[in-house]
Each structure stands twice: as C-alpha cells, then as structure tokens.
Amino acid sequence: MADFMKILQQAQEMQGKFQKIQDELAQQSVTASSGGGMVTVEATGQGTVRSIRIDPSVVNPSDVEMLEDLVLVAVTEAQKKAQESMQAEMGKLTGGLPFKLPF
C-alpha cells in the first residue's frame, strides 16, 4: 500500500508542476510577423492570440486576399512558436519522455 501512496503523491506533485507550467505559459509572450513586419501577431505561450498589428500601408481595399494571407501566416507562425515553447516546457516536466504529449 505504501507504493500506491508514493505513486499517488508523485502524481499530485506532477499535476502541481503541470499547472505551474500552464500558468507560466499563459504569461509568456511569443511574437511572429509576416510581410517583412507588415503584420505582427502576439500570442501567449499557450497559443492564444493577444494582439494583431497591421501596418496601414498593407491595407489595400482592392487586395484584401493579400492582407488575409499575411494575417494567416503571422497567426500560424505565432501559434507554432507557442507550441514549441509549450513542448519545451513540458519536456522539462516529463524529463524528455520518448513520446509527444497530446497538447
């Protein structure tokens, strides 16, 4: 029974560390841009977009598709950076387990 209690305690410690990492990721900031900095996206370490900045010179009513593409690229890159940050932090927690976590 002592082994079970030890496992339970370790699981609770791991859960606490996991929550701490999640809180830290929510406070982190990643930034990505596209179009040579014409569109910049800031997101949390969890991938939640905080802000999008668009240079006025890229706003062209006759070419909305280009602006949409620039925004999409910047958002995607910011989320990719957040994912990489999250995986790095989780790797510290799991000690580099040989599998990917599902988040």
Short mmCIF file of N, CA, C and O in Angstrom, two decimals:
data_model
loop_
_atom_site.label_atom_id
_atom_site.label_comp_id
_atom_site.label_asym_id
_atom_site.label_seq_id
_atom_site.Cartn_x
_atom_site.Cartn_y
_atom_site.Cartn_z
N MET A 1 0.81 -1.20 0.00
CA MET A 1 0.00 0.00 0.00
C MET A 1 0.85 1.26 0.00
O MET A 1 0.45 2.28 -0.54
N ALA A 2 2.04 1.17 0.58
CA ALA A 2 2.93 2.33 0.64
C ALA A 2 3.36 2.76 -0.75
O ALA A 2 3.49 3.95 -1.02
N ASP A 3 3.58 1.77 -1.65
CA ASP A 3 3.96 2.10 -3.02
C ASP A 3 2.85 2.87 -3.72
O ASP A 3 3.12 3.81 -4.47
N PHE A 4 1.61 2.48 -3.50
CA PHE A 4 0.48 3.18 -4.11
C PHE A 4 0.41 4.61 -3.62
O PHE A 4 0.17 5.53 -4.40
N MET A 5 0.62 4.83 -2.34
CA MET A 5 0.58 6.17 -1.77
C MET A 5 1.71 7.02 -2.35
O MET A 5 1.53 8.20 -2.62
N LYS A 6 2.87 6.40 -2.54
CA LYS A 6 4.00 7.13 -3.11
C LYS A 6 3.70 7.52 -4.56
O LYS A 6 3.97 8.65 -4.97
N ILE A 7 3.10 6.62 -5.31
CA ILE A 7 2.72 6.91 -6.69
C ILE A 7 1.69 8.03 -6.74
O ILE A 7 1.78 8.95 -7.55
N LEU A 8 0.72 7.97 -5.84
CA LEU A 8 -0.31 9.00 -5.77
C LEU A 8 0.31 10.35 -5.43
O LEU A 8 -0.03 11.37 -6.05
N GLN A 9 1.24 10.38 -4.51
CA GLN A 9 1.91 11.62 -4.14
C GLN A 9 2.70 12.17 -5.32
O GLN A 9 2.66 13.37 -5.60
N GLN A 10 3.40 11.31 -6.04
CA GLN A 10 4.16 11.74 -7.21
C GLN A 10 3.23 12.29 -8.29
O GLN A 10 3.55 13.29 -8.95
N ALA A 11 2.08 11.65 -8.46
CA ALA A 11 1.11 12.13 -9.45
C ALA A 11 0.59 13.51 -9.06
O ALA A 11 0.43 14.39 -9.94
N GLN A 12 0.34 13.74 -7.80
CA GLN A 12 -0.12 15.04 -7.34
C GLN A 12 0.96 16.10 -7.53
O GLN A 12 0.67 17.23 -7.92
N GLU A 13 2.20 15.74 -7.27
CA GLU A 13 3.30 16.67 -7.49
C GLU A 13 3.42 17.02 -8.96
O GLU A 13 3.62 18.18 -9.33
N MET A 14 3.29 16.00 -9.82
CA MET A 14 3.36 16.21 -11.26
C MET A 14 2.22 17.12 -11.71
O MET A 14 2.42 18.01 -12.53
N GLN A 15 1.04 16.93 -11.17
CA GLN A 15 -0.10 17.76 -11.52
C GLN A 15 0.15 19.21 -11.10
O GLN A 15 -0.17 20.14 -11.84
N GLY A 16 0.72 19.40 -9.94
CA GLY A 16 1.05 20.75 -9.49
C GLY A 16 2.06 21.43 -10.38
O GLY A 16 1.92 22.61 -10.74
N LYS A 17 3.09 20.66 -10.79
CA LYS A 17 4.09 21.21 -11.69
C LYS A 17 3.48 21.52 -13.05
O LYS A 17 3.80 22.54 -13.67
N PHE A 18 2.60 20.65 -13.52
CA PHE A 18 1.92 20.86 -14.80
C PHE A 18 1.11 22.15 -14.75
O PHE A 18 1.16 22.96 -15.67
N GLN A 19 0.38 22.37 -13.67
CA GLN A 19 -0.43 23.58 -13.54
C GLN A 19 0.45 24.82 -13.49
O GLN A 19 0.13 25.84 -14.09
N LYS A 20 1.59 24.71 -12.82
CA LYS A 20 2.52 25.84 -12.76
C LYS A 20 3.03 26.18 -14.15
O LYS A 20 3.10 27.35 -14.53
N ILE A 21 3.37 25.17 -14.92
CA ILE A 21 3.84 25.39 -16.29
C ILE A 21 2.74 26.04 -17.13
O ILE A 21 2.99 26.96 -17.90
N GLN A 22 1.51 25.55 -16.98
CA GLN A 22 0.39 26.14 -17.73
C GLN A 22 0.23 27.62 -17.37
O GLN A 22 0.00 28.45 -18.26
N ASP A 23 0.35 27.93 -16.10
CA ASP A 23 0.24 29.33 -15.66
C ASP A 23 1.37 30.18 -16.25
O ASP A 23 1.15 31.31 -16.70
N GLU A 24 2.58 29.62 -16.25
CA GLU A 24 3.72 30.34 -16.81
C GLU A 24 3.54 30.56 -18.31
O GLU A 24 3.85 31.63 -18.84
N LEU A 25 3.05 29.53 -19.02
CA LEU A 25 2.82 29.66 -20.45
C LEU A 25 1.78 30.73 -20.76
O LEU A 25 1.88 31.45 -21.75
N ALA A 26 0.79 30.84 -19.91
CA ALA A 26 -0.26 31.85 -20.11
C ALA A 26 0.32 33.26 -19.97
O ALA A 26 -0.20 34.20 -20.57
N GLN A 27 1.42 33.39 -19.21
CA GLN A 27 2.04 34.69 -19.02
C GLN A 27 3.12 34.99 -20.06
O GLN A 27 3.49 36.15 -20.25
N GLN A 28 3.62 33.94 -20.72
CA GLN A 28 4.65 34.14 -21.74
C GLN A 28 4.06 34.82 -22.96
O GLN A 28 2.86 34.81 -23.18
N SER A 29 4.94 35.38 -23.75
CA SER A 29 4.51 36.04 -24.98
C SER A 29 5.42 35.60 -26.12
O SER A 29 6.64 35.56 -25.97
N VAL A 30 4.80 35.22 -27.23
CA VAL A 30 5.55 34.93 -28.45
C VAL A 30 5.05 35.88 -29.53
O VAL A 30 3.89 36.29 -29.53
N THR A 31 5.95 36.25 -30.42
CA THR A 31 5.60 37.20 -31.48
C THR A 31 6.06 36.62 -32.81
O THR A 31 7.13 36.03 -32.91
N ALA A 32 5.23 36.82 -33.82
CA ALA A 32 5.58 36.41 -35.18
C ALA A 32 5.08 37.47 -36.14
O ALA A 32 4.11 38.17 -35.86
N SER A 33 5.77 37.57 -37.28
CA SER A 33 5.33 38.57 -38.25
C SER A 33 5.41 37.98 -39.65
O SER A 33 6.03 36.95 -39.88
N SER A 34 4.77 38.67 -40.57
CA SER A 34 4.82 38.28 -41.98
C SER A 34 4.88 39.54 -42.82
O SER A 34 4.64 40.64 -42.33
N GLY A 35 5.21 39.36 -44.08
CA GLY A 35 5.30 40.50 -44.98
C GLY A 35 6.37 41.48 -44.57
O GLY A 35 6.19 42.69 -44.69
N GLY A 36 7.48 40.96 -44.05
CA GLY A 36 8.56 41.85 -43.63
C GLY A 36 8.17 42.74 -42.46
O GLY A 36 8.63 43.87 -42.35
N GLY A 37 7.31 42.23 -41.60
CA GLY A 37 6.88 43.00 -40.43
C GLY A 37 5.63 43.81 -40.66
O GLY A 37 5.23 44.59 -39.78
N MET A 38 5.00 43.64 -41.81
CA MET A 38 3.77 44.39 -42.09
C MET A 38 2.61 43.94 -41.21
O MET A 38 1.74 44.73 -40.87
N VAL A 39 2.61 42.64 -40.84
CA VAL A 39 1.60 42.10 -39.93
C VAL A 39 2.35 41.41 -38.80
O VAL A 39 3.21 40.57 -39.05
N THR A 40 2.03 41.78 -37.57
CA THR A 40 2.67 41.19 -36.40
C THR A 40 1.60 40.67 -35.46
O THR A 40 0.61 41.34 -35.19
N VAL A 41 1.83 39.44 -34.98
CA VAL A 41 0.89 38.79 -34.07
C VAL A 41 1.61 38.48 -32.77
O VAL A 41 2.73 37.96 -32.79
N GLU A 42 0.97 38.80 -31.67
CA GLU A 42 1.47 38.44 -30.35
C GLU A 42 0.50 37.44 -29.75
O GLU A 42 -0.72 37.63 -29.81
N ALA A 43 1.06 36.35 -29.19
CA ALA A 43 0.23 35.31 -28.59
C ALA A 43 0.84 34.89 -27.26
O ALA A 43 2.01 35.16 -26.99
N THR A 44 0.04 34.22 -26.44
CA THR A 44 0.56 33.66 -25.19
C THR A 44 1.35 32.41 -25.51
O THR A 44 1.30 31.90 -26.63
N GLY A 45 2.04 31.89 -24.53
CA GLY A 45 2.78 30.65 -24.69
C GLY A 45 1.86 29.46 -24.92
O GLY A 45 2.30 28.39 -25.30
N GLN A 46 0.57 29.66 -24.69
CA GLN A 46 -0.42 28.61 -24.95
C GLN A 46 -1.02 28.74 -26.35
O GLN A 46 -1.80 27.91 -26.75
N GLY A 47 -0.66 29.81 -27.07
CA GLY A 47 -1.15 29.98 -28.43
C GLY A 47 -2.36 30.88 -28.57
O GLY A 47 -2.85 31.08 -29.68
N THR A 48 -2.82 31.46 -27.49
CA THR A 48 -3.95 32.38 -27.56
C THR A 48 -3.48 33.73 -28.09
O THR A 48 -2.58 34.34 -27.52
N VAL A 49 -4.07 34.18 -29.18
CA VAL A 49 -3.66 35.44 -29.80
C VAL A 49 -4.08 36.60 -28.90
O VAL A 49 -5.23 36.71 -28.50
N ARG A 50 -3.11 37.46 -28.58
CA ARG A 50 -3.37 38.64 -27.75
C ARG A 50 -3.61 39.88 -28.59
O ARG A 50 -4.44 40.71 -28.26
N SER A 51 -2.80 40.01 -29.66
CA SER A 51 -2.95 41.21 -30.49
C SER A 51 -2.46 40.94 -31.89
O SER A 51 -1.62 40.07 -32.12
N ILE A 52 -2.99 41.73 -32.81
CA ILE A 52 -2.56 41.72 -34.20
C ILE A 52 -2.32 43.18 -34.60
O ILE A 52 -3.20 44.01 -34.42
N ARG A 53 -1.13 43.46 -35.11
CA ARG A 53 -0.81 44.80 -35.57
C ARG A 53 -0.62 44.75 -37.09
O ARG A 53 0.11 43.89 -37.59
N ILE A 54 -1.27 45.67 -37.78
CA ILE A 54 -1.20 45.72 -39.24
C ILE A 54 -0.71 47.09 -39.65
O ILE A 54 -1.30 48.11 -39.27
N ASP A 55 0.35 47.10 -40.42
CA ASP A 55 0.88 48.35 -40.95
C ASP A 55 -0.16 48.92 -41.93
O ASP A 55 -0.62 48.21 -42.82
N PRO A 56 -0.54 50.18 -41.78
CA PRO A 56 -1.56 50.77 -42.65
C PRO A 56 -1.23 50.68 -44.14
O PRO A 56 -2.13 50.63 -44.98
N SER A 57 0.05 50.64 -44.47
CA SER A 57 0.42 50.61 -45.88
C SER A 57 0.03 49.31 -46.57
O SER A 57 -0.03 49.26 -47.80
N VAL A 58 -0.24 48.27 -45.79
CA VAL A 58 -0.60 46.98 -46.38
C VAL A 58 -2.12 46.86 -46.60
O VAL A 58 -2.59 45.94 -47.24
N VAL A 59 -2.87 47.82 -46.08
CA VAL A 59 -4.33 47.80 -46.22
C VAL A 59 -4.69 48.37 -47.59
O VAL A 59 -4.59 49.57 -47.83
N ASN A 60 -5.11 47.48 -48.46
CA ASN A 60 -5.47 47.86 -49.82
C ASN A 60 -6.83 47.24 -50.12
O ASN A 60 -6.94 46.02 -50.28
N PRO A 61 -7.88 48.06 -50.20
CA PRO A 61 -9.23 47.52 -50.41
C PRO A 61 -9.36 46.65 -51.67
O PRO A 61 -10.21 45.77 -51.73
N SER A 62 -8.49 46.86 -52.64
CA SER A 62 -8.59 46.06 -53.87
C SER A 62 -7.80 44.76 -53.77
O SER A 62 -7.84 43.94 -54.69
N ASP A 63 -7.08 44.54 -52.65
CA ASP A 63 -6.30 43.31 -52.49
C ASP A 63 -6.44 42.78 -51.06
O ASP A 63 -5.46 42.61 -50.34
N VAL A 64 -7.66 42.51 -50.68
CA VAL A 64 -7.95 42.01 -49.34
C VAL A 64 -7.32 40.63 -49.13
O VAL A 64 -6.86 40.30 -48.04
N GLU A 65 -7.25 39.83 -50.18
CA GLU A 65 -6.69 38.48 -50.07
C GLU A 65 -5.24 38.51 -49.57
O GLU A 65 -4.84 37.66 -48.77
N MET A 66 -4.45 39.47 -50.04
CA MET A 66 -3.06 39.56 -49.59
C MET A 66 -3.01 39.82 -48.09
O MET A 66 -2.25 39.17 -47.36
N LEU A 67 -3.84 40.72 -47.60
CA LEU A 67 -3.87 41.03 -46.17
C LEU A 67 -4.31 39.80 -45.38
O LEU A 67 -3.72 39.47 -44.35
N GLU A 68 -5.32 39.10 -45.87
CA GLU A 68 -5.78 37.88 -45.21
C GLU A 68 -4.65 36.86 -45.12
O GLU A 68 -4.46 36.22 -44.08
N ASP A 69 -3.91 36.71 -46.22
CA ASP A 69 -2.79 35.76 -46.24
C ASP A 69 -1.72 36.15 -45.24
O ASP A 69 -1.17 35.30 -44.51
N LEU A 70 -1.39 37.44 -45.17
CA LEU A 70 -0.37 37.91 -44.23
C LEU A 70 -0.79 37.66 -42.78
O LEU A 70 0.02 37.24 -41.95
N VAL A 71 -2.06 37.91 -42.49
CA VAL A 71 -2.57 37.68 -41.14
C VAL A 71 -2.51 36.19 -40.82
O VAL A 71 -2.05 35.79 -39.74
N LEU A 72 -2.95 35.37 -41.75
CA LEU A 72 -2.94 33.92 -41.53
C LEU A 72 -1.53 33.41 -41.28
O LEU A 72 -1.30 32.62 -40.35
N VAL A 73 -0.58 33.84 -42.07
CA VAL A 73 0.81 33.40 -41.90
C VAL A 73 1.35 33.81 -40.53
O VAL A 73 1.97 33.02 -39.82
N ALA A 74 1.10 35.04 -40.14
CA ALA A 74 1.60 35.53 -38.85
C ALA A 74 0.95 34.80 -37.68
O ALA A 74 1.63 34.43 -36.72
N VAL A 75 -0.36 34.57 -37.75
CA VAL A 75 -1.05 33.84 -36.68
C VAL A 75 -0.53 32.41 -36.60
O VAL A 75 -0.23 31.90 -35.51
N THR A 76 -0.40 31.76 -37.73
CA THR A 76 0.09 30.39 -37.75
C THR A 76 1.49 30.29 -37.17
O THR A 76 1.80 29.38 -36.39
N GLU A 77 2.35 31.22 -37.52
CA GLU A 77 3.73 31.21 -37.01
C GLU A 77 3.76 31.47 -35.50
O GLU A 77 4.52 30.84 -34.77
N ALA A 78 2.92 32.38 -35.02
CA ALA A 78 2.86 32.65 -33.57
C ALA A 78 2.39 31.40 -32.83
O ALA A 78 2.94 31.05 -31.78
N GLN A 79 1.39 30.72 -33.36
CA GLN A 79 0.90 29.51 -32.71
C GLN A 79 1.95 28.40 -32.75
O GLN A 79 2.08 27.64 -31.81
N LYS A 80 2.72 28.33 -33.83
CA LYS A 80 3.79 27.34 -33.93
C LYS A 80 4.85 27.62 -32.87
O LYS A 80 5.33 26.70 -32.19
N LYS A 81 5.22 28.88 -32.70
CA LYS A 81 6.20 29.24 -31.68
C LYS A 81 5.68 28.90 -30.28
O LYS A 81 6.43 28.42 -29.43
N ALA A 82 4.40 29.16 -30.05
CA ALA A 82 3.80 28.84 -28.76
C ALA A 82 3.83 27.33 -28.52
O ALA A 82 4.14 26.88 -27.41
N GLN A 83 3.52 26.55 -29.54
CA GLN A 83 3.55 25.10 -29.43
C GLN A 83 4.95 24.60 -29.09
O GLN A 83 5.12 23.73 -28.24
N GLU A 84 5.95 25.16 -29.75
CA GLU A 84 7.33 24.78 -29.48
C GLU A 84 7.72 25.13 -28.05
O GLU A 84 8.40 24.35 -27.37
N SER A 85 7.28 26.29 -27.59
CA SER A 85 7.57 26.71 -26.22
C SER A 85 6.91 25.76 -25.23
O SER A 85 7.51 25.35 -24.23
N MET A 86 5.66 25.40 -25.52
CA MET A 86 4.92 24.50 -24.64
C MET A 86 5.59 23.13 -24.59
O MET A 86 5.76 22.56 -23.51
N GLN A 87 6.01 22.62 -25.73
CA GLN A 87 6.67 21.31 -25.76
C GLN A 87 7.99 21.35 -25.00
O GLN A 87 8.34 20.40 -24.31
N ALA A 88 8.72 22.45 -25.11
CA ALA A 88 9.98 22.58 -24.39
C ALA A 88 9.74 22.57 -22.88
O ALA A 88 10.45 21.90 -22.14
N GLU A 89 8.73 23.29 -22.44
CA GLU A 89 8.42 23.34 -21.01
C GLU A 89 7.93 21.98 -20.51
O GLU A 89 8.31 21.54 -19.43
N MET A 90 7.10 21.33 -21.29
CA MET A 90 6.59 20.02 -20.89
C MET A 90 7.71 18.98 -20.90
O MET A 90 7.71 18.06 -20.10
N GLY A 91 8.68 19.16 -21.80
CA GLY A 91 9.83 18.27 -21.83
C GLY A 91 10.61 18.33 -20.54
O GLY A 91 11.14 17.32 -20.06
N LYS A 92 10.68 19.51 -19.96
CA LYS A 92 11.36 19.67 -18.67
C LYS A 92 10.61 18.90 -17.59
O LYS A 92 11.21 18.28 -16.72
N LEU A 93 9.29 18.94 -17.66
CA LEU A 93 8.46 18.27 -16.65
C LEU A 93 8.55 16.76 -16.78
O LEU A 93 8.66 16.05 -15.79
N THR A 94 8.51 16.26 -18.00
CA THR A 94 8.47 14.81 -18.22
C THR A 94 9.86 14.20 -18.28
O THR A 94 9.98 12.99 -18.41
N GLY A 95 10.88 15.04 -18.26
CA GLY A 95 12.24 14.52 -18.31
C GLY A 95 12.60 13.95 -19.66
O GLY A 95 13.41 13.05 -19.78
N GLY A 96 11.96 14.46 -20.71
CA GLY A 96 12.28 14.02 -22.07
C GLY A 96 11.76 12.63 -22.39
O GLY A 96 12.46 11.83 -23.00
N LEU A 97 10.55 12.32 -21.95
CA LEU A 97 9.96 11.02 -22.30
C LEU A 97 9.97 10.84 -23.81
O LEU A 97 9.79 11.81 -24.55
N PRO A 98 10.11 9.62 -24.29
CA PRO A 98 10.25 9.38 -25.73
C PRO A 98 8.92 9.40 -26.49
O PRO A 98 8.76 8.67 -27.45
N PHE A 99 7.97 10.20 -26.05
CA PHE A 99 6.72 10.33 -26.78
C PHE A 99 6.21 11.76 -26.63
O PHE A 99 6.60 12.46 -25.71
N LYS A 100 5.35 12.14 -27.56
CA LYS A 100 4.80 13.51 -27.51
C LYS A 100 3.55 13.52 -26.64
O LYS A 100 2.74 12.61 -26.67
N LEU A 101 3.41 14.61 -25.90
CA LEU A 101 2.19 14.80 -25.13
C LEU A 101 1.09 15.30 -26.06
O LEU A 101 1.36 15.98 -27.04
N PRO A 102 -0.17 14.99 -25.76
CA PRO A 102 -1.26 15.32 -26.68
C PRO A 102 -1.73 16.76 -26.63
O PRO A 102 -2.90 17.04 -26.81
N PHE A 103 -0.86 17.72 -26.39
CA PHE A 103 -1.24 19.14 -26.36
C PHE A 103 -0.10 19.98 -26.80
O PHE A 103 0.99 19.58 -26.98
#
